CSV table of C-alpha atoms in Angstrom, one decimal:
chain,number,residue,atom,x,y,z
A,1,MET,CA,2.8,44.3,-71.8
A,2,ALA,CA,1.0,45.3,-74.9
A,3,THR,CA,-0.9,48.4,-76.2
A,4,LEU,CA,-4.6,48.3,-76.6
A,5,GLN,CA,-4.2,48.6,-80.3
A,6,GLN,CA,-2.0,45.5,-80.4
A,7,LEU,CA,-4.6,43.6,-78.4
A,8,ALA,CA,-7.3,44.8,-80.8
A,9,ASP,CA,-5.3,43.5,-83.7
A,10,LEU,CA,-4.9,40.2,-81.9
A,11,VAL,CA,-8.6,39.7,-81.5
A,12,GLY,CA,-9.9,41.5,-84.6
A,13,GLY,CA,-11.6,44.2,-82.5
A,14,GLN,CA,-12.2,48.0,-82.8
A,15,ILE,CA,-11.0,50.6,-80.3
A,16,GLN,CA,-13.0,53.4,-78.8
A,17,GLY,CA,-10.5,55.6,-77.0
A,18,ASP,CA,-6.7,55.6,-76.6
A,19,GLY,CA,-5.1,52.7,-78.6
A,20,ASP,CA,-1.6,53.6,-77.2
A,21,ILE,CA,-2.5,52.8,-73.6
A,22,GLU,CA,-0.4,50.0,-72.2
A,23,ILE,CA,-2.0,46.8,-70.8
A,24,ALA,CA,-0.2,44.4,-68.5
A,25,ARG,CA,-2.9,41.9,-67.4
A,26,VAL,CA,-6.5,40.8,-67.4
A,27,THR,CA,-8.4,41.1,-64.2
A,28,PRO,CA,-12.1,40.8,-62.9
A,29,ILE,CA,-14.1,43.9,-63.4
A,30,ASP,CA,-14.5,44.6,-59.7
A,31,GLN,CA,-10.7,44.3,-59.0
A,32,ALA,CA,-9.3,46.0,-62.1
A,33,GLN,CA,-6.8,48.9,-61.7
A,34,LYS,CA,-4.7,51.1,-64.0
A,35,GLY,CA,-2.8,48.9,-66.5
A,36,ASP,CA,-5.5,46.2,-66.4
A,37,ILE,CA,-8.0,45.2,-69.0
A,38,THR,CA,-11.3,43.5,-68.1
A,39,PHE,CA,-14.4,42.4,-70.0
A,40,VAL,CA,-18.2,42.4,-69.9
A,41,SER,CA,-20.0,39.6,-71.7
A,42,ASN,CA,-23.2,39.6,-69.6
A,43,PRO,CA,-25.3,42.8,-69.8
A,44,LYS,CA,-26.2,42.5,-66.0
A,45,TYR,CA,-22.6,43.6,-65.3
A,46,LEU,CA,-22.7,46.8,-67.3
A,47,PRO,CA,-23.6,48.9,-64.3
A,48,LEU,CA,-20.2,48.0,-62.8
A,49,LEU,CA,-18.5,50.0,-65.5
A,50,LYS,CA,-19.3,53.2,-63.6
A,51,GLN,CA,-16.9,52.2,-60.8
A,52,CYS,CA,-14.4,50.3,-62.9
A,53,GLN,CA,-10.8,51.4,-62.6
A,54,ALA,CA,-9.5,49.4,-65.5
A,55,SER,CA,-7.5,51.0,-68.3
A,56,ALA,CA,-9.7,49.3,-70.9
A,57,VAL,CA,-12.8,47.1,-71.1
A,58,ILE,CA,-13.7,44.5,-73.7
A,59,VAL,CA,-17.4,44.9,-74.6
A,60,THR,CA,-19.8,44.2,-77.5
A,61,PRO,CA,-20.4,46.9,-80.2
A,62,GLY,CA,-23.1,49.3,-79.4
A,63,ILE,CA,-22.1,50.0,-75.8
A,64,ASP,CA,-21.1,53.6,-75.2
A,65,SER,CA,-18.9,54.7,-72.3
A,66,PRO,CA,-17.1,57.9,-73.4
A,67,GLU,CA,-15.0,58.1,-70.2
A,68,MET,CA,-13.5,54.7,-70.8
A,69,ASN,CA,-11.2,53.0,-73.3
A,70,LEU,CA,-13.2,50.2,-75.0
A,71,LEU,CA,-12.2,47.3,-77.1
A,72,LEU,CA,-15.3,46.4,-79.1
A,73,CYS,CA,-15.7,42.7,-80.1
A,74,ALA,CA,-18.6,40.6,-81.2
A,75,ASN,CA,-17.6,37.9,-78.7
A,76,PRO,CA,-16.0,39.6,-75.6
A,77,TYR,CA,-15.6,36.2,-73.8
A,78,LEU,CA,-13.5,34.8,-76.7
A,79,ALA,CA,-11.5,38.0,-76.9
A,80,PHE,CA,-10.9,37.8,-73.1
A,81,ALA,CA,-9.6,34.2,-73.5
A,82,LYS,CA,-7.2,35.2,-76.3
A,83,ILE,CA,-5.9,38.2,-74.6
A,84,LEU,CA,-5.4,36.3,-71.3
A,85,THR,CA,-3.4,33.7,-73.2
A,86,TYR,CA,-1.3,36.3,-74.9
A,87,LEU,CA,-0.5,38.4,-71.7
A,88,GLN,CA,-0.4,35.8,-68.9
A,89,VAL,CA,0.2,32.3,-70.2
A,90,LYS,CA,3.9,31.4,-70.3
A,91,ASP,CA,5.2,29.0,-72.8
A,92,GLU,CA,6.9,25.9,-71.4
A,93,THR,CA,10.7,26.0,-71.7
A,94,VAL,CA,12.1,23.1,-73.6
A,95,SER,CA,14.1,21.1,-71.0
A,96,GLY,CA,14.6,17.7,-72.6
A,97,ILE,CA,14.6,14.6,-70.5
A,98,LEU,CA,15.2,15.7,-67.0
A,99,PRO,CA,17.1,13.6,-64.4
A,100,GLY,CA,14.8,11.2,-62.6
A,101,ALA,CA,12.6,10.5,-65.7
A,102,ILE,CA,12.4,6.8,-66.7
A,103,VAL,CA,12.5,6.5,-70.5
A,104,ALA,CA,12.7,3.2,-72.3
A,105,GLU,CA,15.6,3.0,-74.8
A,106,SER,CA,13.2,1.9,-77.6
A,107,ALA,CA,11.1,5.1,-77.1
A,108,GLU,CA,11.2,7.7,-80.0
A,109,ILE,CA,11.3,11.1,-78.4
A,110,ASP,CA,11.5,14.4,-80.4
A,111,ASP,CA,14.4,16.7,-79.3
A,112,THR,CA,11.9,19.4,-78.3
A,113,VAL,CA,10.0,17.2,-75.9
A,114,THR,CA,10.2,17.9,-72.1
A,115,ILE,CA,9.9,15.0,-69.7
A,116,HIS,CA,10.0,15.9,-66.0
A,117,ALA,CA,11.4,13.8,-63.2
A,118,GLY,CA,9.3,10.9,-62.1
A,119,ALA,CA,7.6,10.4,-65.5
A,120,VAL,CA,7.7,6.9,-66.9
A,121,ILE,CA,7.8,6.3,-70.7
A,122,GLY,CA,7.4,2.7,-71.8
A,123,GLU,CA,8.8,0.6,-74.6
A,124,ARG,CA,8.3,1.8,-78.2
A,125,VAL,CA,6.4,5.0,-77.2
A,126,LYS,CA,6.5,7.8,-79.8
A,127,ILE,CA,6.2,11.4,-78.7
A,128,GLY,CA,5.9,14.4,-81.1
A,129,ALA,CA,7.6,17.8,-81.1
A,130,GLY,CA,6.9,20.3,-78.3
A,131,THR,CA,5.0,17.9,-76.0
A,132,VAL,CA,5.5,18.3,-72.2
A,133,ILE,CA,5.1,15.4,-69.8
A,134,HIS,CA,5.0,16.2,-66.1
A,135,SER,CA,6.1,14.3,-63.0
A,136,GLY,CA,4.4,11.0,-62.3
A,137,ALA,CA,2.7,10.6,-65.7
A,138,VAL,CA,3.0,7.1,-67.1
A,139,LEU,CA,2.8,6.1,-70.8
A,140,TYR,CA,2.6,2.4,-71.2
A,141,ALA,CA,4.2,0.5,-74.1
A,142,ASP,CA,3.4,1.4,-77.7
A,143,VAL,CA,1.6,4.6,-76.9
A,144,LYS,CA,1.7,7.4,-79.6
A,145,VAL,CA,1.5,11.0,-78.6
A,146,GLY,CA,1.3,13.9,-81.1
A,147,LYS,CA,2.8,17.4,-81.2
A,148,ASP,CA,2.4,20.1,-78.6
A,149,CYS,CA,0.5,18.0,-76.1
A,150,LEU,CA,0.5,18.7,-72.4
A,151,ILE,CA,0.3,15.7,-70.1
A,152,HIS,CA,0.0,16.7,-66.5
A,153,ALA,CA,1.1,15.0,-63.3
A,154,GLN,CA,-0.1,11.5,-62.5
A,155,SER,CA,-1.9,11.0,-65.8
A,156,ILE,CA,-1.8,7.5,-67.2
A,157,VAL,CA,-2.1,6.5,-70.9
A,158,ARG,CA,-2.2,2.7,-71.2
A,159,GLU,CA,-0.8,0.5,-73.9
A,160,GLU,CA,-1.2,1.2,-77.6
A,161,CYS,CA,-3.5,4.2,-77.1
A,162,ARG,CA,-3.2,7.1,-79.5
A,163,ILE,CA,-3.2,10.8,-78.7
A,164,GLY,CA,-3.3,13.5,-81.4
A,165,ASP,CA,-1.8,16.9,-81.6
A,166,ARG,CA,-2.4,19.7,-79.0
A,167,VAL,CA,-4.1,17.3,-76.6
A,168,ILE,CA,-4.2,18.3,-72.9
A,169,LEU,CA,-4.6,15.7,-70.1
A,170,GLN,CA,-5.2,17.3,-66.7
A,171,PRO,CA,-3.8,15.7,-63.5
A,172,SER,CA,-4.7,12.1,-62.9
A,173,ALA,CA,-6.6,11.6,-66.1
A,174,VAL,CA,-6.7,7.9,-67.1
A,175,ILE,CA,-6.8,7.0,-70.8
A,176,GLY,CA,-7.3,3.3,-71.7
A,177,SER,CA,-8.3,1.7,-68.4
A,178,ASP,CA,-10.1,-1.6,-68.9
A,179,GLY,CA,-13.7,-1.4,-70.0
A,180,PHE,CA,-16.3,-2.7,-67.5
A,181,GLY,CA,-17.0,-6.1,-69.2
A,182,PHE,CA,-17.9,-9.3,-67.4
A,183,ALA,CA,-19.6,-12.4,-68.6
A,184,PRO,CA,-22.0,-14.2,-66.1
A,185,ASP,CA,-20.5,-17.6,-65.0
A,186,GLY,CA,-23.0,-19.2,-62.7
A,187,GLN,CA,-22.8,-17.3,-59.4
A,188,SER,CA,-19.6,-15.4,-60.5
A,189,TYR,CA,-18.4,-13.3,-63.4
A,190,TYR,CA,-15.7,-14.0,-66.0
A,191,LYS,CA,-13.6,-10.9,-67.0
A,192,ILE,CA,-13.8,-10.1,-70.7
A,193,PRO,CA,-10.4,-9.1,-72.0
A,194,GLN,CA,-10.4,-5.5,-73.1
A,195,VAL,CA,-8.0,-5.6,-76.1
A,196,GLY,CA,-9.0,-2.4,-77.9
A,197,ILE,CA,-7.6,1.1,-77.5
A,198,VAL,CA,-8.5,4.7,-76.9
A,199,VAL,CA,-8.0,7.3,-79.6
A,200,LEU,CA,-8.0,11.0,-78.7
A,201,GLU,CA,-8.0,13.2,-81.8
A,202,ASP,CA,-6.4,16.7,-82.2
A,203,ASP,CA,-7.3,19.5,-79.7
A,204,VAL,CA,-9.0,17.3,-77.2
A,205,GLU,CA,-8.8,18.2,-73.5
A,206,ILE,CA,-9.5,15.7,-70.7
A,207,GLY,CA,-10.2,16.9,-67.2
A,208,ALA,CA,-8.6,15.9,-63.9
A,209,CYS,CA,-9.6,12.4,-62.7
A,210,THR,CA,-11.6,11.7,-65.8
A,211,CYS,CA,-11.5,8.1,-67.1
A,212,ILE,CA,-11.9,6.9,-70.6
A,213,ASP,CA,-12.1,3.1,-70.9
A,214,ARG,CA,-10.4,1.2,-73.7
A,215,ALA,CA,-12.6,-0.7,-76.2
A,216,ALA,CA,-13.3,-4.4,-75.7
A,217,LEU,CA,-12.5,-4.7,-79.4
A,218,GLY,CA,-11.7,-1.8,-81.7
A,219,GLU,CA,-11.5,1.8,-80.5
A,220,THR,CA,-13.1,4.2,-78.0
A,221,ILE,CA,-12.9,7.5,-79.8
A,222,ILE,CA,-13.0,11.1,-78.6
A,223,ARG,CA,-13.0,13.2,-81.8
A,224,ARG,CA,-11.4,16.5,-82.6
A,225,GLY,CA,-11.9,19.5,-80.4
A,226,THR,CA,-14.0,17.8,-77.7
A,227,LYS,CA,-13.5,18.9,-74.1
A,228,LEU,CA,-14.3,16.7,-71.1
A,229,ASP,CA,-14.5,18.2,-67.6
A,230,ASN,CA,-13.2,16.7,-64.4
A,231,LEU,CA,-14.6,13.4,-63.1
A,232,VAL,CA,-16.2,12.3,-66.3
A,233,GLN,CA,-16.6,8.5,-67.2
A,234,ILE,CA,-16.5,7.3,-70.8
A,235,GLY,CA,-17.3,3.6,-71.2
A,236,HIS,CA,-15.7,1.1,-73.6
A,237,ASN,CA,-16.4,1.5,-77.4
A,238,VAL,CA,-18.0,4.9,-76.9
A,239,GLN,CA,-17.6,7.4,-79.7
A,240,VAL,CA,-17.9,11.1,-79.0
A,241,GLY,CA,-18.1,13.5,-81.9
A,242,GLU,CA,-16.3,16.7,-82.7
A,243,ASP,CA,-16.5,19.9,-80.5
A,244,CYS,CA,-18.6,18.4,-77.7
A,245,ILE,CA,-18.6,19.6,-74.1
A,246,ILE,CA,-19.2,17.1,-71.3
A,247,VAL,CA,-19.4,18.7,-67.9
A,248,SER,CA,-18.2,17.3,-64.5
A,249,GLN,CA,-19.5,14.0,-63.3
A,250,GLY,CA,-21.2,13.1,-66.6
A,251,GLY,CA,-21.1,9.6,-67.9
A,252,ILE,CA,-21.6,7.7,-71.1
A,253,ALA,CA,-22.1,3.9,-70.9
A,254,GLY,CA,-20.5,1.4,-73.3
A,255,SER,CA,-21.0,1.5,-77.1
A,256,SER,CA,-23.0,4.7,-77.3
A,257,LYS,CA,-22.4,7.1,-80.1
A,258,VAL,CA,-22.6,10.9,-79.6
A,259,GLY,CA,-22.8,13.3,-82.6
A,260,ASN,CA,-21.0,16.5,-83.2
A,261,HIS,CA,-21.3,19.7,-81.1
A,262,CYS,CA,-23.2,18.2,-78.2
A,263,THR,CA,-23.3,19.7,-74.7
A,264,PHE,CA,-24.1,17.7,-71.6
A,265,GLY,CA,-24.5,19.4,-68.3
A,266,GLY,CA,-23.1,18.2,-64.9
A,267,GLN,CA,-24.1,14.7,-64.0
A,268,ALA,CA,-25.8,14.1,-67.3
A,269,ALA,CA,-25.8,10.4,-68.3
A,270,ILE,CA,-26.2,8.4,-71.4
A,271,ALA,CA,-27.2,4.8,-71.2
A,272,GLY,CA,-25.4,2.1,-73.2
A,273,HIS,CA,-25.8,1.3,-76.9
A,274,LEU,CA,-27.6,4.5,-77.7
A,275,LYS,CA,-27.2,7.0,-80.6
A,276,ILE,CA,-27.3,10.8,-79.8
A,277,GLY,CA,-27.6,13.1,-82.8
A,278,ASP,CA,-25.7,16.3,-83.6
A,279,ASN,CA,-26.3,19.6,-81.7
A,280,VAL,CA,-28.0,18.0,-78.7
A,281,MET,CA,-27.9,19.8,-75.3
A,282,ILE,CA,-28.8,17.9,-72.2
A,283,GLY,CA,-29.2,19.8,-68.9
A,284,GLY,CA,-27.6,18.9,-65.7
A,285,ARG,CA,-28.7,15.5,-64.2
A,286,GLY,CA,-30.5,14.7,-67.4
A,287,GLY,CA,-30.5,11.1,-68.5
A,288,ALA,CA,-30.9,9.6,-72.0
A,289,THR,CA,-32.4,6.1,-71.9
A,290,GLY,CA,-33.2,6.0,-75.6
A,291,ASN,CA,-31.9,7.3,-78.9
A,292,VAL,CA,-32.0,11.1,-79.2
A,293,GLU,CA,-32.6,12.9,-82.5
A,294,SER,CA,-30.4,15.9,-83.5
A,295,ASN,CA,-31.0,19.6,-82.7
A,296,GLN,CA,-32.7,19.4,-79.4
A,297,ILE,CA,-32.4,21.0,-75.9
A,298,LEU,CA,-33.5,18.5,-73.3
A,299,SER,CA,-33.5,18.0,-69.5
A,300,GLY,CA,-34.8,15.6,-66.9
A,301,LEU,CA,-35.1,11.9,-66.4
A,302,PRO,CA,-36.7,10.7,-68.6
A,303,LEU,CA,-35.6,13.4,-71.0
A,304,MET,CA,-38.1,15.9,-72.2
A,305,PRO,CA,-37.9,19.3,-74.0
A,306,HIS,CA,-36.2,21.8,-71.7
A,307,LYS,CA,-39.1,24.2,-71.6
A,308,GLN,CA,-41.5,21.4,-70.7
A,309,TRP,CA,-39.1,20.3,-68.0
A,310,LEU,CA,-39.0,23.8,-66.5
A,311,ARG,CA,-42.8,23.8,-66.3
A,312,ALA,CA,-42.7,20.4,-64.6
A,313,THR,CA,-40.2,21.4,-62.0
A,314,MET,CA,-42.1,24.6,-61.2
A,315,THR,CA,-45.0,22.4,-60.4
A,316,LEU,CA,-43.1,20.2,-57.9
A,317,PRO,CA,-43.2,22.6,-54.9
A,318,LYS,CA,-46.9,22.8,-55.3
A,319,LEU,CA,-47.6,19.1,-55.2
A,320,PRO,CA,-48.4,18.9,-51.5
A,321,GLU,CA,-50.9,21.7,-51.8
A,322,MET,CA,-52.4,20.1,-55.0
A,323,ARG,CA,-52.6,16.7,-53.2
A,324,LYS,CA,-54.6,18.3,-50.4
A,325,GLU,CA,-56.9,20.0,-52.8
A,326,MET,CA,-57.5,16.8,-54.7
A,327,LYS,CA,-58.3,15.0,-51.4
A,328,ASP,CA,-60.8,17.7,-50.6
A,329,LEU,CA,-62.3,17.6,-54.0
A,330,LYS,CA,-62.6,13.8,-53.8
A,331,LYS,CA,-64.4,14.1,-50.5
A,332,ARG,CA,-66.8,16.7,-51.7
A,333,LEU,CA,-67.5,14.7,-54.9
A,334,GLU,CA,-68.3,11.6,-52.7
A,335,GLU,CA,-70.7,13.7,-50.6
A,336,ILE,CA,-72.4,15.1,-53.7
A,337,GLU,CA,-72.8,11.5,-55.1
A,338,THR,CA,-74.3,10.3,-51.8
A,339,LEU,CA,-76.8,13.2,-51.9
A,340,LEU,CA,-77.8,12.4,-55.4
A,341,LYS,CA,-78.3,8.7,-54.6
A,342,GLU,CA,-80.5,9.6,-51.6
A,343,SER,CA,-82.6,12.0,-53.7
């Protein structure tokens, strides 16, 4: 429970209305009741304010609704996230190493770490303060995990990989699986040992069932603040820059380098040994088959500027009709040519 004024102080917003009203939770705009706060970040939802029963609404400055208590913020979506965290996200209770957890004697575990039953911690593992490891998670030998990390159930971090501070691994994430490397040997293939590691820098989040392959030599690196969605595949020796977003089912093949603040839509793919610049956005199902310069918004396969891709896709439904017209024009042209020859 918090007053609207306390929430405004939390997010650096301004109040229009009663700052002393108490708020208990955040709810969707069409379900909100007394004691709730909701938000509007998309103008198309503004008409819903007329029927909204919430005690307060987070909106951008310039919106006027005298009958409602408003929390004015330049970024309502960010304010919503911070208030939701403050009101409804509970901190994990420090429980130590619980019965049923398997922890090697050589592991160095801070006293404020929680390790749940069924987790396995290998030899010489180091885990920083405040980290929580859930049931079924496995840390192989010589793994290093920083402070305030959250490693969910069934996640696996293989040998020698390094994880920074405040990293989140969602359930069944795999960090440091073997890279896909095989040398042709006649009719068969010889497995290339993958002896490198994976490095996740601070504030990285890895989605459920996402796999990040260890380097053949050296490091696969996911840099500070980058977020990977569920079911993403990162190949060996890939480097992903800071504050990137890679959406579900995306993939980056081995040895490619991605710059800072890039966003890849669902099922977007990057071929191997490429360089992607900073501030690149690739739409869903887009595919990079060559290097990409910085500061572009692209879509399609092959990639093209997003606006050009939109025009191209709008043409696709008309192709059957255009094909028929072209056949008719070709037939008429042939008839005209025949008449000209006869004359």
